[in-house]
Coordinates of C-alpha atoms in Angstrom, one line a residue:
Chain A
M777 CA 0.0 0.0 0.0
L778 CA 2.6 2.6 1.1
D779 CA 6.1 2.4 -0.3
A780 CA 8.8 4.9 0.2
R781 CA 12.1 4.5 -1.5
E782 CA 15.4 6.1 -0.5
L783 CA 13.6 9.2 0.7
A784 CA 15.5 12.4 1.5
I785 CA 13.3 14.5 3.8
G786 CA 13.5 18.2 5.1
Y787 CA 12.4 21.6 4.5
G788 CA 13.6 23.6 1.5
A789 CA 17.4 23.5 1.6
T790 CA 17.6 22.0 5.0
E791 CA 17.9 18.2 4.7
I792 CA 16.8 16.6 8.0
G793 CA 17.1 12.8 6.8
S794 CA 18.0 10.7 4.0
G795 CA 18.4 7.1 2.6
L796 CA 14.9 6.3 4.3
S797 CA 13.0 3.3 2.9
L798 CA 9.9 1.8 4.3
S799 CA 6.9 -0.3 3.2
V800 CA 3.6 -0.8 5.1
K801 CA 0.5 -2.8 4.0
T802 CA -2.7 -3.7 5.6
G803 CA -2.2 -5.7 8.9
D804 CA 1.1 -4.3 9.5
I805 CA 2.2 -2.1 12.6
L806 CA 5.5 -0.1 11.9
C807 CA 6.8 1.5 15.0
L808 CA 9.0 4.5 14.5
L809 CA 11.6 4.9 17.4
G810 CA 14.4 7.4 17.7
P811 CA 15.4 10.3 19.9
N812 CA 13.8 13.8 19.7
G813 CA 14.8 15.5 16.5
C814 CA 15.8 12.5 14.5
G815 CA 13.2 13.3 11.8
K816 CA 10.2 11.1 12.8
T817 CA 7.7 13.9 12.3
T818 CA 9.3 15.2 9.2
L819 CA 9.1 11.6 7.7
F820 CA 5.5 11.4 8.7
R821 CA 4.6 14.7 6.9
T822 CA 6.5 13.4 3.9
L823 CA 4.7 10.1 3.9
L824 CA 1.4 11.9 4.2
G825 CA 2.2 14.1 1.3
L826 CA 2.1 17.3 3.4
L827 CA 5.8 17.9 2.6
P828 CA 7.4 17.1 -0.6
A829 CA 10.5 14.7 -0.5
L830 CA 13.7 16.3 -1.4
S831 CA 14.6 13.1 -3.4
G832 CA 13.1 9.6 -3.6
Q833 CA 9.6 8.9 -4.0
V834 CA 6.5 7.9 -1.8
L835 CA 4.2 5.4 -3.6
L836 CA 0.6 5.2 -2.2
G837 CA -1.5 2.5 -3.6
G838 CA 1.1 2.1 -6.4
K839 CA 1.1 5.7 -7.5
P840 CA 3.3 8.5 -6.6
I841 CA 1.6 10.6 -3.8
T842 CA 2.6 13.8 -5.5
A843 CA 0.4 12.9 -8.5
Q844 CA -2.7 12.4 -6.4
R845 CA -5.2 14.9 -5.2
R846 CA -5.7 15.5 -1.5
A847 CA -9.0 13.6 -1.3
E848 CA -7.6 10.8 -3.1
I849 CA -4.6 10.6 -0.6
A850 CA -7.1 10.8 2.4
R851 CA -9.1 8.0 1.2
Q852 CA -6.0 5.8 1.5
I853 CA -4.1 7.1 4.5
A854 CA -5.4 8.8 7.7
Y855 CA -3.5 10.9 9.9
V856 CA -3.9 10.8 13.7
P857 CA -2.2 13.9 15.2
Q858 CA -1.2 14.2 18.8
A859 CA -4.4 15.0 20.9
H860 CA -4.9 18.8 20.5
A861 CA -7.5 21.4 21.5
P862 CA -9.1 23.1 18.4
P863 CA -9.9 26.8 18.9
F864 CA -13.7 26.1 18.8
P865 CA -15.7 23.9 20.9
F866 CA -16.9 21.3 18.5
E867 CA -18.8 18.2 19.5
A868 CA -16.7 15.1 19.5
L869 CA -19.1 13.6 16.8
E870 CA -18.5 16.8 14.7
V871 CA -14.7 16.0 15.0
V872 CA -15.2 12.4 14.1
L873 CA -17.4 13.4 11.2
M874 CA -14.6 15.6 9.8
G875 CA -13.1 12.1 8.9
R876 CA -15.7 11.8 6.3
T877 CA -14.5 15.0 4.4
A878 CA -12.6 13.1 1.6
R879 CA -15.7 11.2 0.6
L880 CA -17.8 14.3 0.2
G881 CA -18.0 16.7 -2.7
T882 CA -16.4 20.1 -2.5
F883 CA -19.8 21.7 -1.4
G884 CA -21.0 18.4 0.2
Q885 CA -22.2 18.0 3.8
P886 CA -22.1 14.9 5.8
G887 CA -25.4 13.1 5.7
Q888 CA -27.2 10.5 7.9
R889 CA -24.9 7.7 6.6
D890 CA -21.9 9.6 7.4
R891 CA -23.2 10.2 10.9
E892 CA -23.8 6.6 11.3
T893 CA -20.3 5.6 10.0
A894 CA -18.8 8.3 12.6
L895 CA -20.9 6.9 15.5
T896 CA -20.0 3.3 14.6
A897 CA -16.3 4.2 14.6
M898 CA -16.7 5.9 18.0
R899 CA -18.7 2.9 19.6
K900 CA -15.9 0.6 18.3
L901 CA -13.4 2.5 20.4
G902 CA -15.8 2.5 23.3
I903 CA -16.4 6.3 23.3
G904 CA -20.0 6.3 21.9
D905 CA -21.2 8.0 24.9
L906 CA -18.9 10.9 24.2
A907 CA -20.6 11.8 20.9
H908 CA -22.3 14.9 22.0
R909 CA -19.7 16.1 24.6
D910 CA -17.6 19.2 23.7
Y911 CA -14.4 17.9 22.3
S912 CA -12.3 20.8 23.7
R913 CA -13.4 19.6 27.3
L914 CA -12.5 16.0 27.0
S915 CA -9.3 14.6 28.7
G916 CA -6.4 13.9 26.7
G917 CA -6.9 10.2 26.5
Q918 CA -10.5 10.7 25.3
R919 CA -9.5 13.3 22.6
Q920 CA -6.8 10.8 21.3
L921 CA -9.5 8.1 21.0
V922 CA -11.8 10.6 19.3
L923 CA -8.9 11.4 16.8
I924 CA -8.4 7.6 16.2
A925 CA -12.2 7.3 15.5
R926 CA -11.9 10.1 13.1
A927 CA -9.3 8.0 11.2
L928 CA -11.6 5.1 11.4
A929 CA -14.4 7.1 10.0
Q930 CA -12.0 8.1 7.1
E931 CA -12.2 4.5 6.2
A932 CA -8.6 4.6 4.9
P933 CA -6.7 1.3 5.0
L934 CA -3.5 3.0 6.4
I935 CA -3.3 5.0 9.5
V936 CA -0.3 7.2 10.6
M937 CA -0.3 8.2 14.3
D938 CA 2.1 10.7 15.8
E939 CA 3.0 9.6 19.4
P940 CA -0.5 8.4 20.0
T941 CA 0.6 7.7 23.7
A942 CA 2.3 10.9 24.4
S943 CA 0.6 12.8 27.2
L944 CA -1.6 9.9 28.1
D945 CA -1.7 8.4 31.6
F946 CA -0.6 4.8 32.1
G947 CA -4.2 3.3 31.8
N948 CA -5.0 5.3 28.7
Q949 CA -1.7 4.4 27.1
V950 CA -2.5 0.8 27.4
Q951 CA -6.0 1.3 26.1
V952 CA -4.8 3.1 23.1
L953 CA -2.2 0.6 22.3
A954 CA -4.7 -2.3 22.7
Q955 CA -6.9 -0.4 20.1
I956 CA -4.1 0.0 17.7
K957 CA -3.4 -3.8 17.9
A958 CA -7.0 -4.6 17.4
L959 CA -7.0 -2.3 14.3
A960 CA -4.2 -4.2 12.7
Q961 CA -5.5 -7.5 13.5
E962 CA -9.1 -7.1 12.3
A963 CA -10.8 -10.0 10.4
A964 CA -9.2 -11.0 7.0
G965 CA -8.6 -8.0 4.7
A966 CA -10.3 -5.4 7.0
G967 CA -7.2 -4.8 9.1
H968 CA -5.5 -1.5 8.9
G969 CA -2.0 -0.8 8.3
V970 CA -0.6 1.3 11.1
I971 CA 2.6 3.6 11.2
L972 CA 3.1 5.0 14.6
S973 CA 5.9 6.9 16.4
T974 CA 6.7 6.5 20.0
H975 CA 9.2 7.3 22.8
D976 CA 8.7 4.1 24.5
P977 CA 10.6 1.1 23.1
D978 CA 8.5 -1.2 25.2
Q979 CA 5.4 -0.4 23.3
A980 CA 7.0 -2.0 20.2
F981 CA 7.3 -5.2 22.2
A982 CA 3.8 -5.0 23.4
L983 CA 2.5 -4.3 19.9
D984 CA 4.8 -7.1 18.4
A985 CA 5.5 -4.5 15.8
R986 CA 8.1 -4.0 13.1
V987 CA 10.4 -1.4 14.2
L988 CA 12.3 1.4 12.3
L989 CA 14.9 2.7 14.6
M990 CA 16.1 6.2 13.4
K991 CA 19.1 8.3 14.4
D992 CA 20.0 11.6 12.9
G993 CA 17.5 11.2 10.1
R994 CA 18.9 7.7 8.9
T995 CA 17.7 4.3 9.5
R996 CA 19.9 2.7 12.1
A997 CA 18.1 -0.6 12.1
E998 CA 14.9 -2.2 10.8
G999 CA 13.2 -5.4 11.5
S1000 CA 11.0 -7.2 14.1
A1001 CA 11.1 -5.6 17.6
S1002 CA 13.3 -8.4 19.0
E1003 CA 15.7 -8.2 16.3
V1004 CA 16.1 -4.4 16.3
L1005 CA 15.5 -3.4 20.0
T1006 CA 18.6 -4.9 21.4
G1007 CA 20.5 -3.3 24.3
E1008 CA 23.3 -2.4 22.0
N1009 CA 21.1 -0.5 19.4
L1010 CA 19.1 1.3 22.1
S1011 CA 22.2 2.4 24.0
D1012 CA 23.7 3.7 20.8
V1013 CA 20.6 5.5 19.4
Y1014 CA 19.6 7.2 22.8
G1015 CA 23.1 7.7 24.2
I1016 CA 22.3 5.8 27.6
P1017 CA 23.1 2.4 28.8
V1018 CA 20.0 0.2 28.1
T1019 CA 19.7 -3.6 28.7
V1020 CA 16.8 -5.6 27.3
E1021 CA 15.6 -8.3 29.6
T1022 CA 12.8 -11.1 29.3
T1023 CA 10.3 -11.2 32.0
G1024 CA 9.0 -14.5 33.7
S1025 CA 6.0 -14.3 31.3
G1026 CA 8.2 -14.2 28.2
R1027 CA 7.6 -10.5 27.4
R1028 CA 10.7 -8.2 26.7
V1029 CA 11.4 -5.1 28.4
C1030 CA 13.9 -2.3 28.0
L1031 CA 15.8 -1.3 31.2
P1032 CA 17.8 1.9 31.1
S1033 CA 20.3 2.0 33.8
L1034 CA 20.0 5.1 35.9
G1035 CA 23.0 4.7 38.2
R1036 CA 25.8 5.0 35.7
Q1037 CA 23.8 7.7 33.8
S1038 CA 25.5 8.4 30.5
A1039 CA 28.7 9.4 32.1
P1040 CA 30.7 7.4 29.5
T1041 CA 28.9 8.8 26.4
M1042 CA 28.7 12.4 27.8
T1043 CA 32.5 12.5 28.5
S1044 CA 33.3 11.1 25.0
D1045 CA 30.9 13.6 23.3
A1046 CA 32.7 16.3 25.3
F1047 CA 36.0 15.2 24.1
T1048 CA 34.8 14.9 20.5
M1049 CA 33.5 18.3 20.7
A1050 CA 36.7 19.7 22.1
Chain B
M717 CA -34.3 14.7 19.6
G718 CA -33.7 12.1 22.4
R719 CA -30.2 12.8 23.2
G720 CA -29.0 9.8 25.1
T721 CA -30.5 7.1 22.8
T722 CA -28.4 4.9 20.6
A723 CA -30.5 5.8 17.5
D724 CA -29.7 9.5 18.1
V725 CA -27.2 10.5 15.5
G726 CA -28.1 14.1 15.0
L727 CA -25.9 16.9 15.9
R728 CA -26.8 19.3 18.8
R729 CA -30.1 21.0 19.0
P730 CA -32.4 21.6 16.0
V731 CA -31.4 25.0 14.6
L732 CA -34.4 25.7 12.5
S733 CA -36.7 26.9 15.3
L734 CA -33.9 29.2 16.5
T735 CA -33.4 30.8 13.1
S736 CA -37.1 31.3 12.7
V737 CA -37.5 32.8 16.1
L738 CA -34.5 35.1 15.2
A739 CA -35.9 36.0 11.9
L740 CA -39.3 36.9 13.4
C741 CA -37.4 39.1 16.0
L742 CA -35.6 40.7 13.2
A743 CA -38.8 41.5 11.3
A744 CA -40.4 43.0 14.4
L745 CA -37.1 45.1 15.0
A746 CA -37.1 46.4 11.5
F747 CA -40.8 47.3 11.6
G748 CA -40.0 49.2 15.0
A749 CA -37.1 50.9 13.4
V750 CA -39.2 52.1 10.6
M751 CA -41.6 53.7 12.9
I752 CA -39.0 55.5 15.1
G753 CA -37.4 58.8 14.2
P754 CA -37.9 62.6 14.4
F755 CA -41.0 62.1 12.4
A756 CA -42.6 59.4 14.7
L757 CA -45.2 57.1 13.1
S758 CA -47.8 55.0 14.7
P759 CA -47.9 51.3 13.8
G760 CA -51.1 51.8 11.7
Q761 CA -49.4 54.8 9.8
T762 CA -46.4 52.6 9.1
V763 CA -48.3 49.7 7.7
M764 CA -50.4 51.9 5.5
A765 CA -47.2 53.8 4.3
L766 CA -45.5 50.5 3.7
L767 CA -48.6 49.3 1.7
G768 CA -48.4 52.5 -0.4
Q769 CA -51.6 54.0 1.2
G770 CA -52.2 56.7 3.8
D771 CA -50.8 60.1 3.8
A772 CA -48.1 61.2 1.3
Q773 CA -45.7 62.7 3.9
A774 CA -45.5 59.4 5.9
S775 CA -45.1 57.6 2.7
I776 CA -42.1 59.7 1.6
V777 CA -40.6 59.4 5.1
V778 CA -40.9 55.6 5.2
W779 CA -40.0 54.9 1.7
N780 CA -37.3 57.5 1.0
I781 CA -35.7 57.7 4.4
R782 CA -36.5 55.0 6.9
V783 CA -36.7 51.9 4.7
P784 CA -33.4 52.4 2.8
R785 CA -31.7 53.1 6.1
V786 CA -33.2 50.2 7.9
A787 CA -32.3 47.9 4.9
A788 CA -28.7 49.3 4.9
A789 CA -28.3 48.5 8.5
L790 CA -29.6 45.1 8.1
L791 CA -27.2 44.6 5.0
V792 CA -24.2 46.0 6.7
G793 CA -24.6 44.1 10.0
A794 CA -25.4 40.8 8.3
A795 CA -22.4 41.1 5.9
L796 CA -19.8 42.0 8.7
A797 CA -21.1 39.2 11.0
A798 CA -20.9 36.7 8.2
A799 CA -17.4 37.8 7.1
G800 CA -16.3 37.7 10.7
A801 CA -17.5 34.3 11.3
S802 CA -15.7 33.1 8.1
Y803 CA -12.4 34.7 9.1
Q804 CA -12.6 33.4 12.7
A805 CA -12.9 29.8 11.4
L806 CA -10.4 30.2 8.6
F807 CA -7.7 31.8 10.8
R808 CA -8.7 29.6 13.8
N809 CA -8.8 32.6 16.0
P810 CA -11.9 34.0 17.6
L811 CA -10.1 37.3 18.1
V812 CA -10.1 37.9 14.3
S813 CA -12.3 40.6 12.7
P814 CA -13.1 41.1 9.0
D815 CA -10.4 43.8 8.8
I816 CA -7.6 41.2 9.6
L817 CA -6.3 41.3 5.9
G818 CA -6.5 45.0 5.5
V819 CA -9.9 45.3 3.8
S820 CA -11.0 48.3 6.1
A821 CA -7.7 50.1 5.8
G822 CA -7.7 49.7 2.1
A823 CA -11.3 50.8 1.7
G824 CA -10.6 53.6 4.0
L825 CA -7.8 54.7 1.9
G826 CA -9.8 54.4 -1.2
A827 CA -12.6 56.5 0.2
V828 CA -10.4 59.1 1.7
A829 CA -8.6 59.5 -1.7
G830 CA -12.0 59.9 -3.3
I831 CA -13.1 62.5 -0.8
F832 CA -9.7 64.3 -1.2
L833 CA -10.2 64.4 -5.0
S834 CA -13.7 65.7 -4.3
L835 CA -15.3 62.9 -6.3
P836 CA -19.0 62.3 -6.3
V837 CA -20.5 60.0 -3.8
A838 CA -20.9 57.0 -6.1
A839 CA -17.3 57.4 -7.2
I840 CA -16.1 57.6 -3.5
Q841 CA -18.0 54.4 -2.8
A842 CA -16.4 52.7 -5.9
S843 CA -13.1 53.9 -4.8
A844 CA -13.5 52.4 -1.3
F845 CA -14.7 49.2 -2.7
V846 CA -11.7 48.9 -5.1
G847 CA -9.4 49.9 -2.3
G848 CA -10.6 47.2 0.0
M849 CA -10.5 44.5 -2.8
A850 CA -6.8 45.7 -3.9
A851 CA -5.6 45.7 -0.2
V852 CA -6.5 42.1 0.4
G853 CA -5.4 41.1 -3.3
F854 CA -2.1 42.7 -2.6
V855 CA -1.8 40.8 0.9
T856 CA -2.4 37.5 -0.7
L857 CA -0.2 38.2 -3.6
V858 CA 2.8 39.1 -1.3
A859 CA 1.9 36.3 1.1
S860 CA 2.2 33.8 -1.7
M861 CA 5.6 35.0 -2.6
V862 CA 7.0 34.7 0.9
R863 CA 8.3 31.2 1.5
N864 CA 7.0 30.1 4.9
T865 CA 5.3 27.0 5.8
D866 CA 2.8 28.7 8.0
R867 CA 0.6 30.2 5.3
T868 CA -2.1 31.5 7.7
L869 CA 0.3 33.4 10.0
T870 CA 2.2 34.7 6.9
L871 CA -1.2 36.2 5.6
V872 CA -2.1 37.7 8.8
L873 CA 1.3 39.4 9.3
I874 CA 1.4 40.7 5.7
G875 CA -2.1 42.0 6.4
V876 CA -0.9 43.8 9.3
V877 CA 1.8 45.4 7.3
I878 CA -0.5 46.4 4.3
G879 CA -3.0 47.7 6.6
A880 CA -0.4 49.8 8.3
L881 CA 0.9 51.2 5.0
A882 CA -2.6 52.0 3.9
G883 CA -3.3 53.6 7.3
A884 CA -0.1 55.8 6.8
A885 CA -1.3 56.9 3.4
T886 CA -4.7 57.7 4.7
S887 CA -3.0 59.9 7.5
L888 CA -1.0 61.7 4.8
L889 CA -4.2 62.5 2.9
K890 CA -5.8 63.8 6.1
V891 CA -2.9 66.1 6.7
M892 CA -3.1 67.3 3.1
A893 CA -7.0 67.7 3.1
D894 CA -8.8 70.9 3.3
P895 CA -9.4 71.1 7.1
Y896 CA -13.0 72.8 6.8
D897 CA -14.5 70.9 4.0
Q898 CA -12.8 67.6 3.4
L899 CA -11.4 66.7 6.9
P900 CA -14.7 66.3 8.7
A901 CA -16.1 64.2 5.8
I902 CA -13.0 62.0 5.9
T903 CA -13.3 61.7 9.9
F904 CA -17.0 60.9 9.6
W905 CA -16.6 58.3 6.9
L906 CA -13.7 56.5 8.7
L907 CA -16.1 56.1 11.8
G908 CA -18.9 54.7 9.8
S909 CA -22.4 56.1 9.2
L910 CA -25.6 55.3 7.4
A911 CA -26.8 58.9 7.3
A912 CA -28.1 60.1 4.1
I913 CA -28.2 56.6 2.7
T914 CA -30.5 56.1 -0.4
T915 CA -31.8 53.1 -2.2
D916 CA -29.4 53.8 -5.0
D917 CA -26.4 53.4 -2.5
I918 CA -27.7 50.0 -1.4
L919 CA -28.4 48.5 -4.9
P920 CA -24.8 47.9 -6.0
A921 CA -23.9 46.6 -2.5
L922 CA -26.7 44.1 -2.2
P923 CA -25.7 41.7 -5.1
M924 CA -22.1 41.8 -4.0
V925 CA -22.9 40.6 -0.5
L926 CA -25.3 38.0 -1.8
I927 CA -22.7 36.7 -4.2
G928 CA -20.2 36.6 -1.5
L929 CA -22.5 34.6 0.8
V930 CA -23.1 31.9 -1.6
P931 CA -19.6 30.3 -1.6
L932 CA -19.4 30.6 2.2
A933 CA -22.8 28.9 2.5
L934 CA -21.7 26.1 0.1
L935 CA -18.3 25.5 1.7
R936 CA -19.7 25.4 5.1
W937 CA -18.5 22.0 5.9
R938 CA -14.9 22.5 4.5
I939 CA -14.8 25.8 6.6
N940 CA -15.3 23.7 9.7
V941 CA -12.5 21.4 8.7
L942 CA -10.2 24.3 7.9
S943 CA -10.6 25.4 11.5
L944 CA -8.5 22.5 12.6
G945 CA -5.5 24.0 10.8
D946 CA -3.8 23.7 7.4
E947 CA -2.0 20.3 8.1
E948 CA -4.9 18.4 9.4
A949 CA -7.2 19.8 6.8
C950 CA -5.0 18.7 4.2
A951 CA -4.5 15.1 5.7
L952 CA -8.4 15.1 5.8
G953 CA -8.5 15.6 2.1
I954 CA -9.0 19.2 1.6
E955 CA -7.2 21.4 -1.0
V956 CA -6.4 24.0 1.6
G957 CA -4.9 26.6 -0.6
R958 CA -8.0 26.7 -3.1
I959 CA -10.6 26.6 -0.3
R960 CA -8.9 29.4 1.7
F961 CA -8.6 31.6 -1.4
L962 CA -12.3 31.2 -2.1
V963 CA -13.3 31.9 1.5
I964 CA -11.0 35.1 1.6
A965 CA -12.3 36.4 -1.8
A966 CA -15.9 35.9 -0.6
A967 CA -15.4 37.5 2.7
T968 CA -13.5 40.3 1.3
L969 CA -16.1 41.0 -1.4
I970 CA -18.8 41.1 1.4
T971 CA -16.8 43.4 3.7
A972 CA -15.5 45.7 0.9
S973 CA -19.0 46.1 -0.5
V974 CA -20.7 47.2 2.9
T975 CA -17.6 49.2 3.9
A976 CA -17.9 51.1 0.8
L977 CA -21.6 51.7 1.7
A978 CA -21.2 52.6 5.5
G979 CA -17.8 53.4 6.1
V980 CA -15.5 51.6 8.7
V981 CA -17.8 49.9 11.3
G982 CA -15.8 48.0 13.7
W983 CA -16.6 45.4 16.3
V984 CA -19.6 43.8 14.6
G985 CA -17.7 41.1 12.8
L986 CA -15.7 40.4 15.9
V987 CA -18.4 40.2 18.6
I988 CA -21.5 38.8 16.7
P989 CA -20.0 35.4 15.8
H990 CA -19.2 34.9 19.4
I991 CA -22.9 35.4 20.3
A992 CA -23.9 33.1 17.5
R993 CA -21.3 30.4 18.6
M994 CA -22.8 30.5 22.2
L995 CA -26.2 29.8 20.7
V996 CA -25.6 27.2 18.2
G997 CA -21.9 26.0 18.6
P998 CA -19.1 26.5 16.1
G999 CA -20.4 24.3 13.3
F1000 CA -20.3 26.6 10.3
G1001 CA -23.5 25.6 8.8
R1002 CA -25.5 26.7 11.8
L1003 CA -23.0 29.6 12.7
L1004 CA -23.4 31.3 9.4
P1005 CA -27.3 31.9 9.2
V1006 CA -27.3 32.7 13.0
S1007 CA -24.5 35.2 12.6
V1008 CA -26.2 36.8 9.7
L1009 CA -29.5 37.2 11.6
I1010 CA -27.9 38.5 14.7
G1011 CA -25.5 40.8 13.0
A1012 CA -28.4 42.4 11.1
G1013 CA -30.5 42.9 14.0
Y1014 CA -27.5 44.3 16.3
L1015 CA -26.6 46.9 13.6
L1016 CA -30.1 47.8 13.1
I1017 CA -30.4 48.6 16.8
V1018 CA -27.2 50.5 17.0
D1019 CA -28.1 52.5 13.9
T1020 CA -31.4 53.3 15.3
L1021 CA -29.7 54.6 18.4
A1022 CA -27.3 56.5 16.3
R1023 CA -30.0 58.5 14.6
T1024 CA -32.2 58.9 17.6
I1025 CA -30.1 59.4 20.8
A1026 CA -28.8 62.8 20.0
Q1027 CA -29.6 65.9 18.1
V1028 CA -26.7 65.0 15.7
E1029 CA -25.9 61.7 14.1
V1030 CA -23.5 59.7 16.2
P1031 CA -21.0 57.8 14.0
L1032 CA -21.6 54.0 13.9
G1033 CA -18.1 53.1 14.7
I1034 CA -18.2 55.0 18.0
L1035 CA -21.5 53.2 19.2
T1036 CA -20.2 49.8 18.1
A1037 CA -17.1 50.3 20.0
V1038 CA -18.8 51.6 23.1
I1039 CA -21.1 48.7 23.1
G1040 CA -18.8 46.0 21.7
A1041 CA -15.6 46.5 23.8
P1042 CA -17.2 46.0 27.1
F1043 CA -19.3 43.2 25.9
F1044 CA -16.3 41.5 24.5
V1045 CA -14.5 41.8 27.9
W1046 CA -17.5 40.3 29.5
L1047 CA -17.3 37.3 27.0
L1048 CA -13.6 36.9 27.7
A1049 CA -14.2 37.1 31.5
R1050 CA -16.9 34.2 31.3
G1051 CA -14.3 32.0 30.0
R1052 CA -16.6 29.2 29.7
R1053 CA -16.4 26.5 26.9
G1054 CA -12.9 27.5 25.7
W1055 CA -13.1 30.3 23.0
S1056 CA -16.7 30.2 22.5

């Protein structure tokens, strides 16, 4: 569905990343990991066609994304931004209904069927009762779920999520992750392809996702979570000592060591800079 | 509409009844405003005069003075409120007024230049209209040449710049104008007034306003989506640049037309959409008609005050500011429901 080949990404003359390739189809979960400023958001914007690639190509449904109209793109790939507060107090259902825009004509209005699609999406995420609540007054977790419902209402096979668990409490994080997993695993053919970014490598283990580990705008490693998320790779990318251990139940967890906090790397950095 | 039920997929409260109530109130207000004035009329006389019967003097007062003036107030208020509601959604900012892109500053300069050159009234109005359209056209042109990822912010900043330049040129003309004849006319025009309005003044503005309202009404859903911001609107499938251009063009046409008619009338486009949003929420399909009705009624009340509270005509801009400013502070102090 989505293929990116040898992308160079950035703004105008400023190149932020290069040599980035990835491929996602329905049923996949691809997890983008990397330190702040490594180019995850810029990559997302490029994949969504919001920012032109400096070189390389994004193919969506086999066609270059640059050759497609906005509505055409939106019918194939949905974007879930970080939970935000819009300037006006729309009802949650109205926000979800905005996901239907790509299926309406330029002068079109969402009709009864669109409302039903939107409500179905909300119920699927267990937030049907929020439909008539003021979106701007919902909690961060509820808003994030509303935005995911909007992506579902968009009925696009691919969903891009920018740090969907940032600013959520522990319980909401788990809920959102569970929904993401369920979205990808839906019954034959109906599953979504999900690309998400996160700051928590444990989430990639929990989702059993494929991982693209980025550093300084380049791919550091790519593959299954257990292949990529090794103590060595994580220590290198984040610049802190990390070990990966397996719990009694067989789940892998990342354990940063706070005691010897980054002393070696910091010192070596300092020497390099001097 | 059974809010809690699972079958309930409607949005908010039904709006039709509110619109019809507002429309009825507006009709009553308009009738009242036709009665009120130095030559006071009874309801009976007013009805007779409106029907073209009764005594000739009442007929002349009603048809030549009151009706044009009431119609102009309704038109100007409706237009400014519609443009304000559109710009607030487009710029995602409830503190935005229709002058944000310099339409008033441009129209002001156009009108002042017309007065300075001692042009006839119709030419002054045309010059104000052209000035307002040109200012916004210039702003969008310059903004499109500036390479910046935040198109909306660029537009607003260029709007401020062009507005300031037009203001400077207006000040220069005021300094050079004849202080006894032209300067009072300029000052009065810049404060807005509907005094001495005739049917001939309204006729060119009316179709312009209607033409501008059509795309705003048709694009009402897209305007909602635009208020989420450029990036999200794009990702939801909207050709943001094109829709934004259409909305700006329509709102500018509306504002420039009525500014040419009435002068610079501030605060209406800023305050009225807030009241409408409190009543029906931010959905533009409901917000636009309700803003239009409330805006029309509000300016009708203000203009009726302007011509009756004192021996001389009080400029509209002064009254709208005196009423609008404290009201706006009250709105902000309420602070409920976010920006609504």
